[in-house]
mmCIF file of C-alpha atoms and ligand atoms in Angstrom:
data_model
loop_
_atom_site.group_PDB
_atom_site.id
_atom_site.type_symbol
_atom_site.label_atom_id
_atom_site.label_comp_id
_atom_site.label_asym_id
_atom_site.label_seq_id
_atom_site.Cartn_x
_atom_site.Cartn_y
_atom_site.Cartn_z
ATOM 1 C CA MET A 1 3.989 14.259 7.152
ATOM 2 C CA LYS A 2 3.065 12.386 9.533
ATOM 3 C CA ILE A 3 4.813 11.973 13.202
ATOM 4 C CA ASP A 4 4.321 9.018 15.987
ATOM 5 C CA ILE A 5 5.452 9.255 18.919
ATOM 6 C CA LEU A 6 6.157 6.313 21.175
ATOM 7 C CA THR A 7 6.139 6.984 24.417
ATOM 8 C CA VAL A 8 5.490 5.551 28.428
ATOM 9 C CA LEU A 9 4.581 9.083 29.663
ATOM 10 C CA PRO A 10 2.083 10.738 26.674
ATOM 11 C CA GLU A 11 1.420 13.419 29.196
ATOM 12 C CA LEU A 12 4.879 15.112 28.735
ATOM 13 C CA LEU A 13 3.423 15.437 24.910
ATOM 14 C CA GLU A 14 0.016 16.672 25.351
ATOM 15 C CA SER A 15 0.737 20.264 25.901
ATOM 16 C CA PRO A 16 3.122 21.283 23.180
ATOM 17 C CA PHE A 17 1.530 20.605 19.612
ATOM 18 C CA GLN A 18 -1.327 22.140 20.616
ATOM 19 C CA HIS A 19 -0.261 25.763 20.368
ATOM 20 C CA SER A 20 1.084 28.045 18.116
ATOM 21 C CA ILE A 21 2.472 27.029 14.996
ATOM 22 C CA LEU A 22 2.652 23.503 15.060
ATOM 23 C CA LYS A 23 -0.977 23.953 16.271
ATOM 24 C CA ARG A 24 -1.339 25.994 12.667
ATOM 25 C CA ALA A 25 0.012 22.989 11.183
ATOM 26 C CA LYS A 26 -1.628 20.148 12.361
ATOM 27 C CA GLU A 27 -4.858 22.567 11.381
ATOM 28 C CA LYS A 28 -3.922 22.837 8.054
ATOM 29 C CA GLY A 29 -3.688 19.477 7.874
ATOM 30 C CA LEU A 30 0.274 19.268 6.452
ATOM 31 C CA LEU A 31 1.598 17.622 10.392
ATOM 32 C CA GLU A 32 -0.524 14.990 11.499
ATOM 33 C CA ILE A 33 0.996 13.858 15.472
ATOM 34 C CA ARG A 34 0.296 10.636 16.950
ATOM 35 C CA VAL A 35 1.422 9.557 20.461
ATOM 36 C CA HIS A 36 1.591 6.147 21.773
ATOM 37 C CA HIS A 37 1.682 4.331 24.544
ATOM 38 C CA LEU A 38 4.049 2.095 25.212
ATOM 39 C CA ARG A 39 2.467 0.079 27.663
ATOM 40 C CA GLN A 40 -0.557 -0.901 24.605
ATOM 41 C CA TRP A 41 2.401 -3.393 23.932
ATOM 42 C CA ALA A 42 3.382 -3.755 27.309
ATOM 43 C CA VAL A 43 4.600 -8.042 27.936
ATOM 44 C CA ASN A 44 2.314 -8.695 30.716
ATOM 45 C CA GLU A 45 -0.964 -7.694 32.923
ATOM 46 C CA TYR A 46 0.783 -5.045 34.919
ATOM 47 C CA GLY A 47 2.024 -2.879 32.057
ATOM 48 C CA GLN A 48 5.438 -4.207 32.306
ATOM 49 C CA VAL A 49 7.750 -2.794 29.153
ATOM 50 C CA ASP A 50 11.374 -2.245 31.347
ATOM 51 C CA ASP A 51 13.172 -4.655 33.216
ATOM 52 C CA TYR A 52 17.107 -5.213 35.117
ATOM 53 C CA GLN A 53 19.874 -4.783 33.324
ATOM 54 C CA TYR A 54 21.941 -7.753 32.267
ATOM 55 C CA GLY A 55 25.336 -7.712 34.109
ATOM 56 C CA GLY A 56 24.038 -5.494 36.623
ATOM 57 C CA GLY A 57 23.870 -1.777 37.907
ATOM 58 C CA ALA A 58 21.601 0.321 39.182
ATOM 59 C CA GLY A 59 18.849 1.467 36.573
ATOM 60 C CA MET A 60 16.009 0.017 34.303
ATOM 61 C CA VAL A 61 16.476 -0.820 30.623
ATOM 62 C CA MET A 62 13.043 -0.745 28.581
ATOM 63 C CA MET A 63 12.663 -4.182 26.847
ATOM 64 C CA PRO A 64 13.037 -5.272 23.668
ATOM 65 C CA GLU A 65 8.881 -7.120 23.322
ATOM 66 C CA PRO A 66 7.376 -3.687 23.972
ATOM 67 C CA LEU A 67 8.997 -1.810 21.319
ATOM 68 C CA ALA A 68 9.866 -4.817 18.467
ATOM 69 C CA ASN A 69 5.512 -5.608 18.981
ATOM 70 C CA ALA A 70 4.984 -1.723 18.599
ATOM 71 C CA ILE A 71 7.389 -0.503 15.756
ATOM 72 C CA GLU A 72 5.919 -3.660 13.671
ATOM 73 C CA ALA A 73 2.109 -2.841 14.162
ATOM 74 C CA LEU A 74 2.674 0.748 13.642
ATOM 75 C CA SER A 75 4.724 0.188 10.748
ATOM 76 C CA LYS A 76 1.485 -1.677 9.116
ATOM 77 C CA GLU A 77 -0.033 1.806 9.239
ATOM 78 C CA ALA A 78 2.765 3.460 7.707
ATOM 79 C CA HIS A 79 5.977 2.783 5.671
ATOM 80 C CA TYR A 80 8.795 5.199 8.364
ATOM 81 C CA ASP A 81 11.401 6.763 6.383
ATOM 82 C CA GLU A 82 13.157 7.311 9.566
ATOM 83 C CA VAL A 83 13.224 5.386 13.003
ATOM 84 C CA ILE A 84 14.362 7.901 15.318
ATOM 85 C CA TYR A 85 15.448 7.111 19.189
ATOM 86 C CA MET A 86 16.032 10.098 21.211
ATOM 87 C CA THR A 87 19.194 9.996 23.369
ATOM 88 C CA PRO A 88 21.657 11.857 24.801
ATOM 89 C CA ASP A 89 24.024 9.830 22.641
ATOM 90 C CA GLY A 90 22.374 10.597 19.646
ATOM 91 C CA SER A 91 23.790 12.568 16.807
ATOM 92 C CA LEU A 92 23.727 16.499 18.396
ATOM 93 C CA LEU A 93 20.337 17.384 16.306
ATOM 94 C CA ASP A 94 21.122 21.205 14.029
ATOM 95 C CA GLN A 95 19.529 23.219 11.474
ATOM 96 C CA ARG A 96 20.731 20.986 8.443
ATOM 97 C CA MET A 97 19.430 17.548 10.116
ATOM 98 C CA SER A 98 15.790 19.566 10.605
ATOM 99 C CA ASN A 99 15.521 20.871 7.451
ATOM 100 C CA GLN A 100 16.263 17.203 6.404
ATOM 101 C CA LEU A 101 13.823 15.420 8.477
ATOM 102 C CA SER A 102 11.332 17.802 7.435
ATOM 103 C CA LEU A 103 10.650 16.358 3.477
ATOM 104 C CA LYS A 104 10.652 12.792 4.824
ATOM 105 C CA GLU A 105 6.584 11.670 4.964
ATOM 106 C CA ASN A 106 6.321 9.396 8.062
ATOM 107 C CA ILE A 107 8.678 9.203 11.087
ATOM 108 C CA LEU A 108 7.991 7.171 14.203
ATOM 109 C CA ILE A 109 10.345 8.890 17.106
ATOM 110 C CA ILE A 110 10.820 6.675 20.349
ATOM 111 C CA CYS A 111 11.584 8.196 23.589
ATOM 112 C CA GLY A 112 13.704 6.288 25.840
ATOM 113 C CA HIS A 113 13.490 6.412 29.624
ATOM 114 C CA TYR A 114 15.122 4.825 32.728
ATOM 115 C CA LYS A 115 18.886 3.595 31.652
ATOM 116 C CA GLY A 116 17.318 3.569 27.859
ATOM 117 C CA ILE A 117 16.047 0.817 25.200
ATOM 118 C CA ASP A 118 17.909 -2.311 24.861
ATOM 119 C CA GLN A 119 20.495 -2.029 22.635
ATOM 120 C CA ARG A 120 18.951 -4.795 20.129
ATOM 121 C CA ILE A 121 15.984 -2.550 19.268
ATOM 122 C CA ARG A 122 18.377 0.444 18.677
ATOM 123 C CA ASP A 123 20.873 -2.507 16.349
ATOM 124 C CA GLN A 124 17.736 -3.910 14.850
ATOM 125 C CA PHE A 125 14.987 -1.216 13.929
ATOM 126 C CA VAL A 126 16.271 2.488 14.329
ATOM 127 C CA THR A 127 17.695 4.536 11.381
ATOM 128 C CA LEU A 128 18.847 7.148 13.186
ATOM 129 C CA GLU A 129 19.621 8.550 16.956
ATOM 130 C CA VAL A 130 19.004 12.179 18.148
ATOM 131 C CA SER A 131 20.353 13.998 20.988
ATOM 132 C CA ILE A 132 19.608 17.494 21.692
ATOM 133 C CA GLY A 133 22.708 18.945 23.318
ATOM 134 C CA SER A 134 25.178 17.781 25.818
ATOM 135 C CA TYR A 135 23.128 17.264 28.884
ATOM 136 C CA VAL A 136 20.916 14.991 30.582
ATOM 137 C CA LEU A 137 16.980 14.803 30.303
ATOM 138 C CA SER A 138 14.697 12.999 32.112
ATOM 139 C CA GLY A 139 13.533 11.283 29.188
ATOM 140 C CA GLY A 140 13.109 11.883 25.353
ATOM 141 C CA GLU A 141 9.600 13.297 25.390
ATOM 142 C CA LEU A 142 11.041 16.617 26.241
ATOM 143 C CA ALA A 143 13.739 15.916 23.627
ATOM 144 C CA ALA A 144 10.884 14.508 21.022
ATOM 145 C CA ALA A 145 9.242 17.907 21.129
ATOM 146 C CA VAL A 146 11.814 20.141 20.336
ATOM 147 C CA LEU A 147 12.616 18.074 17.492
ATOM 148 C CA VAL A 148 9.504 17.891 16.093
ATOM 149 C CA ASP A 149 8.885 21.529 16.259
ATOM 150 C CA THR A 150 12.077 22.215 14.583
ATOM 151 C CA ILE A 151 10.449 20.063 11.986
ATOM 152 C CA GLY A 152 6.578 20.904 11.797
ATOM 153 C CA ARG A 153 7.561 24.507 11.360
ATOM 154 C CA LEU A 154 9.687 23.814 8.145
ATOM 155 C CA LEU A 155 6.643 21.869 6.310
ATOM 156 C CA PRO A 156 5.348 23.741 3.438
ATOM 157 C CA GLY A 157 2.736 26.369 4.014
ATOM 158 C CA VAL A 158 3.195 26.188 8.177
ATOM 159 C CA LEU A 159 4.602 29.438 7.955
ATOM 160 C CA ASN A 160 3.658 32.357 6.050
ATOM 161 C CA ASP A 161 5.684 35.391 4.616
ATOM 162 C CA GLU A 162 5.882 37.376 8.008
ATOM 163 C CA THR A 163 7.451 34.220 10.313
ATOM 164 C CA SER A 164 9.332 32.755 7.180
ATOM 165 C CA ALA A 165 11.735 30.297 8.370
ATOM 166 C CA LEU A 166 13.734 32.019 5.907
ATOM 167 C CA PHE A 167 15.340 34.513 7.805
ATOM 168 C CA ASP A 168 15.633 32.536 10.748
ATOM 169 C CA SER A 169 19.502 32.292 13.067
ATOM 170 C CA PHE A 170 20.963 29.288 11.696
ATOM 171 C CA GLN A 171 18.775 28.648 8.495
ATOM 172 C CA ASP A 172 22.537 30.158 6.911
ATOM 173 C CA ASP A 173 24.519 29.605 9.852
ATOM 174 C CA LEU A 174 24.173 33.155 11.112
ATOM 175 C CA LEU A 175 22.398 34.190 13.741
ATOM 176 C CA ALA A 176 19.305 36.582 13.658
ATOM 177 C CA PRO A 177 20.130 40.219 13.779
ATOM 178 C CA PRO A 178 18.361 42.130 16.666
ATOM 179 C CA VAL A 179 14.728 43.815 16.834
ATOM 180 C CA TYR A 180 13.071 46.285 17.901
ATOM 181 C CA THR A 181 9.430 47.418 18.061
ATOM 182 C CA ARG A 182 7.336 50.465 19.879
ATOM 183 C CA PRO A 183 8.325 52.892 20.908
ATOM 184 C CA ALA A 184 10.826 54.397 19.264
ATOM 185 C CA ASP A 185 12.231 55.741 22.568
ATOM 186 C CA PHE A 186 11.597 53.177 26.096
ATOM 187 C CA ARG A 187 13.170 54.815 29.161
ATOM 188 C CA GLY A 188 16.048 56.984 26.756
ATOM 189 C CA ALA A 189 17.090 53.825 24.784
ATOM 190 C CA LYS A 190 16.286 54.958 21.305
ATOM 191 C CA VAL A 191 15.872 52.202 17.984
ATOM 192 C CA PRO A 192 18.459 52.777 15.933
ATOM 193 C CA GLU A 193 18.344 54.931 13.430
ATOM 194 C CA ILE A 194 18.631 53.323 10.232
ATOM 195 C CA LEU A 195 15.621 50.986 11.243
ATOM 196 C CA LEU A 196 13.535 54.347 11.324
ATOM 197 C CA SER A 197 15.113 55.377 7.523
ATOM 198 C CA GLY A 198 12.382 53.587 5.671
ATOM 199 C CA ASP A 199 15.845 52.531 3.014
ATOM 200 C CA PRO A 200 15.296 49.244 2.382
ATOM 201 C CA LYS A 201 18.723 48.875 0.945
ATOM 202 C CA LYS A 202 20.144 49.747 3.925
ATOM 203 C CA ILE A 203 17.933 47.916 6.764
ATOM 204 C CA GLU A 204 18.641 44.954 5.184
ATOM 205 C CA ASP A 205 22.722 45.693 4.800
ATOM 206 C CA TRP A 206 22.582 46.787 8.540
ATOM 207 C CA ARG A 207 20.737 43.649 9.462
ATOM 208 C CA HIS A 208 23.457 41.223 7.642
ATOM 209 C CA GLU A 209 26.096 43.118 9.801
ATOM 210 C CA GLN A 210 24.006 42.973 13.185
ATOM 211 C CA SER A 211 24.216 39.254 12.215
ATOM 212 C CA LEU A 212 27.538 39.010 11.339
ATOM 213 C CA GLN A 213 28.732 40.637 14.202
ATOM 214 C CA ARG A 214 26.618 38.485 16.732
ATOM 215 C CA THR A 215 27.823 35.392 14.575
ATOM 216 C CA GLN A 216 31.693 35.962 15.505
ATOM 217 C CA GLU A 217 30.482 37.175 19.044
ATOM 218 C CA ARG A 218 28.237 34.564 20.294
ATOM 219 C CA ARG A 219 28.494 31.394 17.773
ATOM 220 C CA PRO A 220 32.277 32.315 16.055
ATOM 221 C CA ASP A 221 32.086 27.976 15.252
ATOM 222 C CA LEU A 222 28.885 28.810 12.972
ATOM 223 C CA LEU A 223 31.637 30.938 10.589
ATOM 224 C CA GLU A 224 34.288 28.174 10.296
ATOM 225 C CA PRO A 225 34.407 26.339 6.540
HETATM 226 CL CL1 6GU B 1 17.201 13.044 23.128
HETATM 227 N N1 6GU B 1 17.459 12.289 25.643
HETATM 228 C C1 6GU B 1 17.545 12.170 27.063
HETATM 229 N N2 6GU B 1 17.009 11.812 27.929
HETATM 230 N N3 6GU B 1 18.402 13.461 27.692
HETATM 231 C C2 6GU B 1 19.296 14.081 26.595
HETATM 232 C C3 6GU B 1 18.921 13.743 24.790
HETATM 233 C C4 6GU B 1 17.758 13.064 24.573
HETATM 234 N N4 6GU B 1 19.450 15.134 24.775
HETATM 235 C C5 6GU B 1 20.465 15.475 25.162
HETATM 236 N N5 6GU B 1 20.232 15.204 26.589
#
């Protein structure tokens, strides 16, 4: 899978994909991430990519020309299955959306800044608008990093048996059960007896029960049909 990201702050996206699971995905050749600086397509020698908004009001708007030129230039090299715009008024990201996006071949992600991008780019080029939650970030970069992380770890061959996404919270609409490691007695707090029993069936049942209980307590909305 190939993911291109368009941003005015490429520095913000330098580190997130260079560690851990995403790093492994790239090294295995399962994921290619390219971060493009929108200023390459600026309208003038000053590197301008934003301007005042029509109708007045505080805050700049990202101009349509640089974005359109960037999208068109990048589209010559790859056919994009989705052109995604990261925006707080987009569809709320959830595991289902990440699962679906992980099946795509090429994705382009546009990070908004300032007051956002000119509506005509959203109308003419964007195929999916994504928000990562009901709060406001300074820009789309951190949201894009979150989205790419959720997608990258789902690509076949990225996770091994031990880290398998099948057991993640949300994958079956349940939160993950509590986990423990050594020591079996930490300052008097003991690991639940059943996990030391060596009985796989009992352990599986216990974990499922704990998952259900946690979900009921913390995220009852996940249990609704
Ligand atoms: Cl995708 N962008 C911004 N700027 N803020 C957000 C967001 C995205 N998702 C939640 N808040």
